[in-house]
């Protein structure tokens, strides 16, 4: 979850930063009591088990009617793009924030990590809203490989 505003530069793919962790529960079956998935230092989620994960990202870009697209991308291990989603620019009186959701299922191994990236083409920086929960990255371990 992010509770701090972050400016995304126009036409530049930017790593979305997160500050507090809303929920991170590895459960009693975790091999280590501190097997948390959230890594706030590097702004990503780390897989602790092999298997299929359901990954979800969400951001709200502040109201700005310039440009034509707002995008989110998911990247694994800093090298592999696994999903891209685009949302329309909300132009209602220039006051409606543009929300973008991204979802995918992807097989991860222990130590693999997932980042959320944002992109837009407004011509100038656009902030991600700082409201708690307005930007988030989630992963759920769905099944064994």
Tab-separated table of N, CA and C in Angstrom:
chain	number	residue	atom	x	y	z
A	1	UNK	N	0.855	-1.173	0.000
A	1	UNK	CA	0.000	0.000	0.000
A	1	UNK	C	0.896	1.228	0.000
A	2	UNK	N	0.455	2.263	-0.651
A	2	UNK	CA	1.203	3.515	-0.639
A	2	UNK	C	0.339	4.622	-0.061
A	3	UNK	N	0.894	5.360	0.892
A	3	UNK	CA	0.181	6.502	1.468
A	3	UNK	C	0.916	7.803	1.179
A	4	UNK	N	1.920	7.745	0.336
A	4	UNK	CA	2.689	8.932	-0.040
A	4	UNK	C	2.499	9.205	-1.527
A	5	UNK	N	2.358	10.485	-1.867
A	5	UNK	CA	2.221	10.846	-3.281
A	5	UNK	C	3.533	10.552	-4.000
A	6	UNK	N	3.435	10.052	-5.205
A	6	UNK	CA	4.607	9.793	-6.030
A	6	UNK	C	4.332	10.372	-7.407
A	7	UNK	N	5.244	11.181	-7.910
A	7	UNK	CA	5.083	11.771	-9.233
A	7	UNK	C	5.663	10.815	-10.269
A	8	UNK	N	4.852	10.506	-11.282
A	8	UNK	CA	5.279	9.660	-12.391
A	8	UNK	C	5.590	10.586	-13.571
A	9	UNK	N	6.826	10.567	-14.024
A	9	UNK	CA	7.262	11.402	-15.140
A	9	UNK	C	6.599	10.937	-16.434
A	10	UNK	N	6.193	11.871	-17.265
A	10	UNK	CA	5.535	11.538	-18.527
A	10	UNK	C	6.451	10.721	-19.433
A	11	UNK	N	5.881	9.682	-20.032
A	11	UNK	CA	6.559	8.824	-21.018
A	11	UNK	C	7.785	8.100	-20.468
A	12	UNK	N	7.841	7.899	-19.152
A	12	UNK	CA	8.961	7.209	-18.517
A	12	UNK	C	8.407	6.135	-17.581
A	13	UNK	N	8.706	4.889	-17.842
A	13	UNK	CA	8.224	3.791	-17.007
A	13	UNK	C	8.874	3.895	-15.629
A	14	UNK	N	8.039	4.002	-14.581
A	14	UNK	CA	8.513	4.293	-13.232
A	14	UNK	C	8.055	3.226	-12.244
A	15	UNK	N	8.976	2.770	-11.398
A	15	UNK	CA	8.663	1.811	-10.343
A	15	UNK	C	7.761	2.480	-9.312
A	16	UNK	N	6.630	1.853	-8.996
A	16	UNK	CA	5.715	2.382	-7.986
A	16	UNK	C	6.273	2.032	-6.606
A	17	UNK	N	6.379	3.044	-5.749
A	17	UNK	CA	6.914	2.867	-4.398
A	17	UNK	C	5.777	2.618	-3.407
A	18	UNK	N	6.080	1.848	-2.377
A	18	UNK	CA	5.105	1.547	-1.330
A	18	UNK	C	5.730	1.839	0.020
A	19	UNK	N	4.899	2.238	1.014
A	19	UNK	CA	5.447	2.477	2.335
A	19	UNK	C	4.896	1.531	3.398
A	20	UNK	N	3.629	1.564	3.813
A	20	UNK	CA	3.207	0.590	4.820
A	20	UNK	C	2.776	-0.727	4.177
A	21	UNK	N	2.758	-1.762	4.986
A	21	UNK	CA	2.240	-3.061	4.561
A	21	UNK	C	0.864	-3.211	5.187
A	22	UNK	N	-0.160	-3.435	4.368
A	22	UNK	CA	-1.519	-3.601	4.888
A	22	UNK	C	-1.689	-4.985	5.497
A	23	UNK	N	-1.336	-6.022	4.750
A	23	UNK	CA	-1.447	-7.406	5.217
A	23	UNK	C	-0.280	-8.181	4.633
A	24	UNK	N	0.379	-8.957	5.478
A	24	UNK	CA	1.469	-9.817	5.014
A	24	UNK	C	1.546	-10.984	5.978
A	25	UNK	N	0.817	-12.035	5.662
A	25	UNK	CA	0.699	-13.151	6.594
A	25	UNK	C	1.178	-14.445	5.972
A	26	UNK	N	2.417	-14.844	6.264
A	26	UNK	CA	2.915	-16.096	5.712
A	26	UNK	C	2.274	-17.325	6.340
A	27	UNK	N	1.675	-17.179	7.523
A	27	UNK	CA	1.019	-18.311	8.176
A	27	UNK	C	1.985	-19.139	8.997
A	28	UNK	N	1.436	-19.973	9.851
A	28	UNK	CA	2.241	-20.804	10.740
A	28	UNK	C	3.047	-21.854	9.998
A	29	UNK	N	2.639	-22.206	8.789
A	29	UNK	CA	3.331	-23.241	8.034
A	29	UNK	C	4.579	-22.716	7.336
A	30	UNK	N	4.849	-21.418	7.450
A	30	UNK	CA	6.020	-20.839	6.793
A	30	UNK	C	7.303	-21.435	7.365
A	31	UNK	N	8.313	-21.666	6.518
A	31	UNK	CA	9.557	-22.235	7.009
A	31	UNK	C	10.278	-21.321	7.997
A	32	UNK	N	10.012	-20.033	7.927
A	32	UNK	CA	10.604	-19.079	8.857
A	32	UNK	C	9.500	-18.163	9.355
A	33	UNK	N	9.553	-17.839	10.633
A	33	UNK	CA	8.506	-16.983	11.200
A	33	UNK	C	8.450	-15.622	10.521
A	34	UNK	N	9.574	-15.176	9.960
A	34	UNK	CA	9.610	-13.858	9.325
A	34	UNK	C	9.557	-13.955	7.800
A	35	UNK	N	8.830	-14.922	7.295
A	35	UNK	CA	8.778	-15.163	5.843
A	35	UNK	C	7.824	-14.206	5.139
A	36	UNK	N	7.906	-12.935	5.483
A	36	UNK	CA	7.043	-11.937	4.866
A	36	UNK	C	7.338	-11.826	3.375
A	37	UNK	N	6.308	-11.524	2.600
A	37	UNK	CA	6.465	-11.364	1.150
A	37	UNK	C	6.774	-9.926	0.759
A	38	UNK	N	6.364	-8.958	1.565
A	38	UNK	CA	6.567	-7.552	1.214
A	38	UNK	C	8.007	-7.131	1.478
A	39	UNK	N	8.593	-6.425	0.533
A	39	UNK	CA	9.936	-5.865	0.649
A	39	UNK	C	9.819	-4.382	0.327
A	40	UNK	N	9.591	-3.573	1.371
A	40	UNK	CA	9.362	-2.146	1.154
A	40	UNK	C	10.627	-1.406	0.741
A	41	UNK	N	11.791	-1.932	1.111
A	41	UNK	CA	13.045	-1.288	0.723
A	41	UNK	C	13.180	-1.261	-0.791
A	42	UNK	N	12.798	-2.350	-1.432
A	42	UNK	CA	12.921	-2.452	-2.884
A	42	UNK	C	11.587	-2.362	-3.617
A	43	UNK	N	10.500	-2.084	-2.901
A	43	UNK	CA	9.163	-1.884	-3.477
A	43	UNK	C	8.664	-3.078	-4.274
A	44	UNK	N	8.875	-4.287	-3.755
A	44	UNK	CA	8.325	-5.439	-4.461
A	44	UNK	C	7.848	-6.530	-3.512
A	45	UNK	N	7.209	-7.527	-4.096
A	45	UNK	CA	6.745	-8.710	-3.368
A	45	UNK	C	7.663	-9.859	-3.737
A	46	UNK	N	8.072	-10.635	-2.723
A	46	UNK	CA	8.985	-11.758	-2.922
A	46	UNK	C	8.231	-13.064	-2.691
A	47	UNK	N	8.316	-13.986	-3.658
A	47	UNK	CA	7.683	-15.304	-3.508
A	47	UNK	C	8.462	-16.116	-2.478
A	48	UNK	N	7.761	-16.794	-1.596
A	48	UNK	CA	8.402	-17.638	-0.588
A	48	UNK	C	8.225	-19.121	-0.892
A	49	UNK	N	7.308	-19.434	-1.808
A	49	UNK	CA	7.023	-20.823	-2.179
A	49	UNK	C	6.956	-20.926	-3.696
A	50	UNK	N	7.251	-22.092	-4.235
A	50	UNK	CA	7.047	-22.337	-5.667
A	50	UNK	C	5.567	-22.503	-5.926
A	51	UNK	N	5.112	-22.016	-7.049
A	51	UNK	CA	3.728	-22.240	-7.416
A	51	UNK	C	3.126	-21.092	-8.194
A	52	UNK	N	1.839	-21.223	-8.416
A	52	UNK	CA	1.078	-20.234	-9.157
A	52	UNK	C	0.618	-19.135	-8.202
A	53	UNK	N	0.846	-17.903	-8.593
A	53	UNK	CA	0.430	-16.749	-7.804
A	53	UNK	C	-0.568	-15.924	-8.606
A	54	UNK	N	-1.556	-15.391	-7.911
A	54	UNK	CA	-2.481	-14.422	-8.488
A	54	UNK	C	-1.956	-13.052	-8.053
A	55	UNK	N	-1.603	-12.231	-9.021
A	55	UNK	CA	-0.963	-10.949	-8.739
A	55	UNK	C	-1.898	-9.827	-9.179
A	56	UNK	N	-2.047	-8.827	-8.317
A	56	UNK	CA	-2.961	-7.716	-8.582
A	56	UNK	C	-2.271	-6.402	-8.234
A	57	UNK	N	-2.371	-5.451	-9.124
A	57	UNK	CA	-1.871	-4.112	-8.860
A	57	UNK	C	-2.955	-3.088	-9.146
A	58	UNK	N	-2.876	-1.960	-8.477
A	58	UNK	CA	-3.892	-0.920	-8.630
A	58	UNK	C	-3.264	0.430	-8.300
A	59	UNK	N	-3.530	1.427	-9.102
A	59	UNK	CA	-3.145	2.802	-8.778
A	59	UNK	C	-4.246	3.747	-9.227
A	60	UNK	N	-4.252	4.928	-8.617
A	60	UNK	CA	-5.101	6.023	-9.061
A	60	UNK	C	-4.184	7.187	-9.412
A	61	UNK	N	-4.190	7.557	-10.686
A	61	UNK	CA	-3.459	8.746	-11.122
A	61	UNK	C	-4.304	9.961	-10.762
A	62	UNK	N	-3.674	11.046	-10.326
A	62	UNK	CA	-4.427	12.256	-10.005
A	62	UNK	C	-5.115	12.793	-11.260
A	63	UNK	N	-6.117	13.632	-11.028
A	63	UNK	CA	-6.889	14.184	-12.143
A	63	UNK	C	-5.991	15.006	-13.058
A	64	UNK	N	-5.973	14.644	-14.315
A	64	UNK	CA	-5.201	15.347	-15.340
A	64	UNK	C	-5.748	14.863	-16.675
A	65	UNK	N	-6.313	15.753	-17.447
A	65	UNK	CA	-6.964	15.329	-18.688
A	65	UNK	C	-6.024	15.299	-19.886
A	66	UNK	N	-4.749	15.608	-19.686
A	66	UNK	CA	-3.799	15.583	-20.799
A	66	UNK	C	-3.373	14.152	-21.111
A	67	UNK	N	-2.966	13.934	-22.354
A	67	UNK	CA	-2.520	12.611	-22.767
A	67	UNK	C	-3.686	11.693	-23.070
A	68	UNK	N	-3.365	10.461	-23.442
A	68	UNK	CA	-4.420	9.532	-23.839
A	68	UNK	C	-4.418	8.223	-23.067
A	69	UNK	N	-3.392	7.961	-22.254
A	69	UNK	CA	-3.348	6.663	-21.586
A	69	UNK	C	-2.687	6.735	-20.216
A	70	UNK	N	-3.108	5.829	-19.369
A	70	UNK	CA	-2.481	5.570	-18.074
A	70	UNK	C	-2.257	4.061	-18.056
A	71	UNK	N	-1.040	3.616	-17.723
A	71	UNK	CA	-0.720	2.190	-17.811
A	71	UNK	C	-0.051	1.670	-16.548
A	72	UNK	N	-0.230	0.369	-16.326
A	72	UNK	CA	0.483	-0.372	-15.282
A	72	UNK	C	1.120	-1.590	-15.917
A	73	UNK	N	2.280	-1.973	-15.397
A	73	UNK	CA	2.966	-3.179	-15.856
A	73	UNK	C	3.489	-3.932	-14.637
A	74	UNK	N	3.560	-5.257	-14.772
A	74	UNK	CA	4.167	-6.108	-13.752
A	74	UNK	C	5.452	-6.684	-14.319
A	75	UNK	N	6.492	-6.686	-13.497
A	75	UNK	CA	7.800	-7.181	-13.933
A	75	UNK	C	8.322	-8.176	-12.898
A	76	UNK	N	8.880	-9.297	-13.368
A	76	UNK	CA	9.434	-10.323	-12.481
A	76	UNK	C	10.957	-10.277	-12.540
A	77	UNK	N	11.569	-10.300	-11.366
A	77	UNK	CA	13.025	-10.368	-11.205
A	77	UNK	C	13.777	-9.261	-11.944
A	78	UNK	N	13.108	-8.138	-12.145
A	78	UNK	CA	13.760	-7.000	-12.766
A	78	UNK	C	14.039	-7.137	-14.251
A	79	UNK	N	13.562	-8.239	-14.863
A	79	UNK	CA	13.894	-8.470	-16.276
A	79	UNK	C	12.717	-8.839	-17.167
A	80	UNK	N	11.697	-9.480	-16.621
A	80	UNK	CA	10.633	-10.046	-17.455
A	80	UNK	C	9.300	-9.344	-17.213
A	81	UNK	N	8.785	-8.678	-18.249
A	81	UNK	CA	7.448	-8.078	-18.167
A	81	UNK	C	6.435	-9.203	-18.300
A	82	UNK	N	5.486	-9.296	-17.357
A	82	UNK	CA	4.516	-10.397	-17.406
A	82	UNK	C	3.091	-9.933	-17.667
A	83	UNK	N	2.820	-8.647	-17.517
A	83	UNK	CA	1.458	-8.155	-17.766
A	83	UNK	C	1.490	-6.646	-17.977
A	84	UNK	N	0.524	-6.182	-18.761
A	84	UNK	CA	0.355	-4.746	-19.007
A	84	UNK	C	-1.141	-4.461	-19.058
A	85	UNK	N	-1.540	-3.368	-18.435
A	85	UNK	CA	-2.938	-2.942	-18.473
A	85	UNK	C	-2.974	-1.438	-18.705
A	86	UNK	N	-3.926	-0.995	-19.489
A	86	UNK	CA	-4.079	0.432	-19.768
A	86	UNK	C	-5.478	0.874	-19.387
A	87	UNK	N	-5.572	2.077	-18.892
A	87	UNK	CA	-6.863	2.645	-18.549
A	87	UNK	C	-7.041	3.964	-19.264
A	88	UNK	N	-8.275	4.360	-19.499
A	88	UNK	CA	-8.522	5.627	-20.182
A	88	UNK	C	-8.232	6.808	-19.263
A	89	UNK	N	-7.954	7.932	-19.871
A	89	UNK	CA	-7.783	9.164	-19.111
A	89	UNK	C	-9.171	9.693	-18.806
A	90	UNK	N	-9.444	9.919	-17.531
A	90	UNK	CA	-10.741	10.463	-17.129
A	90	UNK	C	-10.717	11.961	-17.373
A	91	UNK	N	-11.670	12.457	-18.126
A	91	UNK	CA	-11.662	13.875	-18.488
A	91	UNK	C	-12.856	14.649	-17.948
A	92	UNK	N	-13.644	14.056	-17.082
A	92	UNK	CA	-14.814	14.736	-16.550
A	92	UNK	C	-14.385	15.967	-15.756
A	93	UNK	N	-14.494	17.117	-16.347
A	93	UNK	CA	-14.152	18.404	-15.740
A	93	UNK	C	-12.711	18.462	-15.246
A	94	UNK	N	-11.874	17.507	-15.660
A	94	UNK	CA	-10.479	17.498	-15.226
A	94	UNK	C	-10.284	17.203	-13.758
A	95	UNK	N	-11.329	16.675	-13.093
A	95	UNK	CA	-11.216	16.452	-11.646
A	95	UNK	C	-11.328	14.985	-11.252
A	96	UNK	N	-11.528	14.113	-12.182
A	96	UNK	CA	-11.713	12.701	-11.868
A	96	UNK	C	-10.387	11.960	-11.994
A	97	UNK	N	-9.932	11.291	-10.922
A	97	UNK	CA	-8.695	10.526	-11.044
A	97	UNK	C	-8.884	9.326	-11.968
A	98	UNK	N	-7.807	8.923	-12.625
A	98	UNK	CA	-7.837	7.763	-13.517
A	98	UNK	C	-7.310	6.552	-12.760
A	99	UNK	N	-8.130	5.516	-12.642
A	99	UNK	CA	-7.737	4.298	-11.933
A	99	UNK	C	-7.373	3.216	-12.945
A	100	UNK	N	-6.316	2.466	-12.643
A	100	UNK	CA	-5.900	1.359	-13.496
A	100	UNK	C	-5.677	0.137	-12.618
A	101	UNK	N	-6.266	-0.987	-13.031
A	101	UNK	CA	-6.089	-2.283	-12.361
A	101	UNK	C	-5.286	-3.195	-13.279
A	102	UNK	N	-4.495	-4.076	-12.685
A	102	UNK	CA	-3.792	-5.098	-13.457
A	102	UNK	C	-3.856	-6.407	-12.680
A	103	UNK	N	-4.136	-7.488	-13.395
A	103	UNK	CA	-4.234	-8.816	-12.782
A	103	UNK	C	-3.530	-9.818	-13.676
A	104	UNK	N	-2.916	-10.818	-13.068
A	104	UNK	CA	-2.410	-11.944	-13.851
A	104	UNK	C	-2.127	-13.117	-12.925
A	105	UNK	N	-2.039	-14.283	-13.517
A	105	UNK	CA	-1.597	-15.491	-12.814
A	105	UNK	C	-0.230	-15.825	-13.385
A	106	UNK	N	0.734	-16.106	-12.497
A	106	UNK	CA	2.093	-16.346	-12.963
A	106	UNK	C	2.787	-17.305	-12.006
A	107	UNK	N	3.578	-18.219	-12.554
A	107	UNK	CA	4.314	-19.184	-11.742
A	107	UNK	C	5.625	-18.562	-11.272
A	108	UNK	N	5.840	-18.599	-9.954
A	108	UNK	CA	7.045	-18.042	-9.346
A	108	UNK	C	7.774	-19.120	-8.548
A	109	UNK	N	9.068	-18.954	-8.403
A	109	UNK	CA	9.897	-19.808	-7.562
A	109	UNK	C	10.304	-19.019	-6.325
A	110	UNK	N	10.714	-19.702	-5.244
A	110	UNK	CA	11.159	-18.976	-4.051
A	110	UNK	C	12.263	-17.971	-4.402
A	111	UNK	N	12.105	-16.758	-3.912
A	111	UNK	CA	13.074	-15.701	-4.183
A	111	UNK	C	12.743	-14.840	-5.385
A	112	UNK	N	11.855	-15.302	-6.274
A	112	UNK	CA	11.410	-14.453	-7.382
A	112	UNK	C	10.679	-13.245	-6.800
A	113	UNK	N	10.797	-12.110	-7.462
A	113	UNK	CA	10.095	-10.934	-6.968
A	113	UNK	C	9.327	-10.244	-8.095
A	114	UNK	N	8.279	-9.546	-7.687
A	114	UNK	CA	7.383	-8.867	-8.625
A	114	UNK	C	7.332	-7.384	-8.264
A	115	UNK	N	7.471	-6.534	-9.284
A	115	UNK	CA	7.378	-5.084	-9.123
A	115	UNK	C	6.188	-4.559	-9.919
A	116	UNK	N	5.667	-3.408	-9.499
A	116	UNK	CA	4.599	-2.708	-10.204
A	116	UNK	C	5.179	-1.419	-10.792
A	117	UNK	N	4.948	-1.205	-12.085
A	117	UNK	CA	5.471	-0.042	-12.800
A	117	UNK	C	4.320	0.753	-13.405
A	118	UNK	N	4.475	2.072	-13.470
A	118	UNK	CA	3.439	2.946	-14.021
A	118	UNK	C	4.004	3.780	-15.173
A	119	UNK	N	3.104	4.144	-16.093
A	119	UNK	CA	3.477	4.930	-17.269
A	119	UNK	C	2.272	5.760	-17.704
A	120	UNK	N	2.523	6.960	-18.208
A	120	UNK	CA	1.457	7.793	-18.782
A	120	UNK	C	2.067	8.699	-19.837
A	121	UNK	N	1.210	9.386	-20.576
A	121	UNK	CA	1.697	10.268	-21.642
A	121	UNK	C	1.089	11.670	-21.546
A	122	UNK	N	0.968	12.189	-20.329
A	122	UNK	CA	0.320	13.486	-20.127
A	122	UNK	C	1.173	14.676	-20.556
A	123	UNK	N	2.466	14.465	-20.778
A	123	UNK	CA	3.329	15.571	-21.180
A	123	UNK	C	4.038	16.232	-20.011
A	124	UNK	N	3.568	15.996	-18.801
A	124	UNK	CA	4.194	16.506	-17.575
A	124	UNK	C	3.940	15.477	-16.482
A	125	UNK	N	4.602	15.626	-15.352
A	125	UNK	CA	4.432	14.668	-14.263
A	125	UNK	C	2.999	14.607	-13.759
A	126	UNK	N	2.548	13.406	-13.439
A	126	UNK	CA	1.229	13.185	-12.847
A	126	UNK	C	1.443	12.370	-11.575
A	127	UNK	N	0.806	12.791	-10.493
A	127	UNK	CA	0.971	12.100	-9.215
A	127	UNK	C	0.042	10.907	-9.088
A	128	UNK	N	0.523	9.898	-8.383
A	128	UNK	CA	-0.353	8.827	-7.926
A	128	UNK	C	-0.983	9.330	-6.638
A	129	UNK	N	-2.269	9.080	-6.447
A	129	UNK	CA	-2.947	9.581	-5.255
A	129	UNK	C	-2.325	8.988	-3.999
A	130	UNK	N	-2.287	9.803	-2.938
A	130	UNK	CA	-1.645	9.404	-1.691
A	130	UNK	C	-2.616	8.823	-0.678
A	131	UNK	N	-3.877	8.705	-1.026
A	131	UNK	CA	-4.862	8.131	-0.120
A	131	UNK	C	-4.499	6.685	0.174
A	132	UNK	N	-4.623	6.260	1.429
A	132	UNK	CA	-4.284	4.882	1.770
A	132	UNK	C	-5.093	3.913	0.909
A	133	UNK	N	-4.405	2.997	0.280
A	133	UNK	CA	-5.059	2.012	-0.571
A	133	UNK	C	-5.221	2.451	-2.011
A	134	UNK	N	-4.861	3.704	-2.330
A	134	UNK	CA	-5.014	4.180	-3.703
A	134	UNK	C	-3.991	3.552	-4.638
A	135	UNK	N	-2.869	3.101	-4.090
A	135	UNK	CA	-1.875	2.349	-4.862
A	135	UNK	C	-1.536	1.103	-4.063
A	136	UNK	N	-1.597	-0.054	-4.731
A	136	UNK	CA	-1.279	-1.277	-3.993
A	136	UNK	C	-0.801	-2.366	-4.940
A	137	UNK	N	-0.053	-3.300	-4.361
A	137	UNK	CA	0.435	-4.481	-5.063
A	137	UNK	C	0.163	-5.662	-4.155
A	138	UNK	N	-0.497	-6.681	-4.697
A	138	UNK	CA	-0.891	-7.848	-3.910
A	138	UNK	C	-0.525	-9.121	-4.658
A	139	UNK	N	-0.218	-10.161	-3.904
A	139	UNK	CA	0.016	-11.477	-4.500
A	139	UNK	C	-0.544	-12.527	-3.559
A	140	UNK	N	-1.217	-13.504	-4.135
A	140	UNK	CA	-1.776	-14.616	-3.373
A	140	UNK	C	-1.228	-15.908	-3.948
A	141	UNK	N	-0.664	-16.728	-3.096
A	141	UNK	CA	-0.159	-18.034	-3.514
A	141	UNK	C	-1.370	-18.916	-3.764
A	142	UNK	N	-1.589	-19.340	-5.006
A	142	UNK	CA	-2.813	-20.053	-5.378
A	142	UNK	C	-2.652	-21.567	-5.388
A	143	UNK	N	-1.501	-22.078	-5.830
A	143	UNK	CA	-1.330	-23.533	-5.896
A	143	UNK	C	0.134	-23.895	-6.078
A	144	UNK	N	0.421	-25.175	-5.844
A	144	UNK	CA	1.756	-25.693	-6.101
A	144	UNK	C	2.013	-25.701	-7.592
A	145	UNK	N	3.260	-25.745	-7.956
A	145	UNK	CA	3.636	-25.788	-9.367
A	145	UNK	C	3.212	-27.076	-10.005
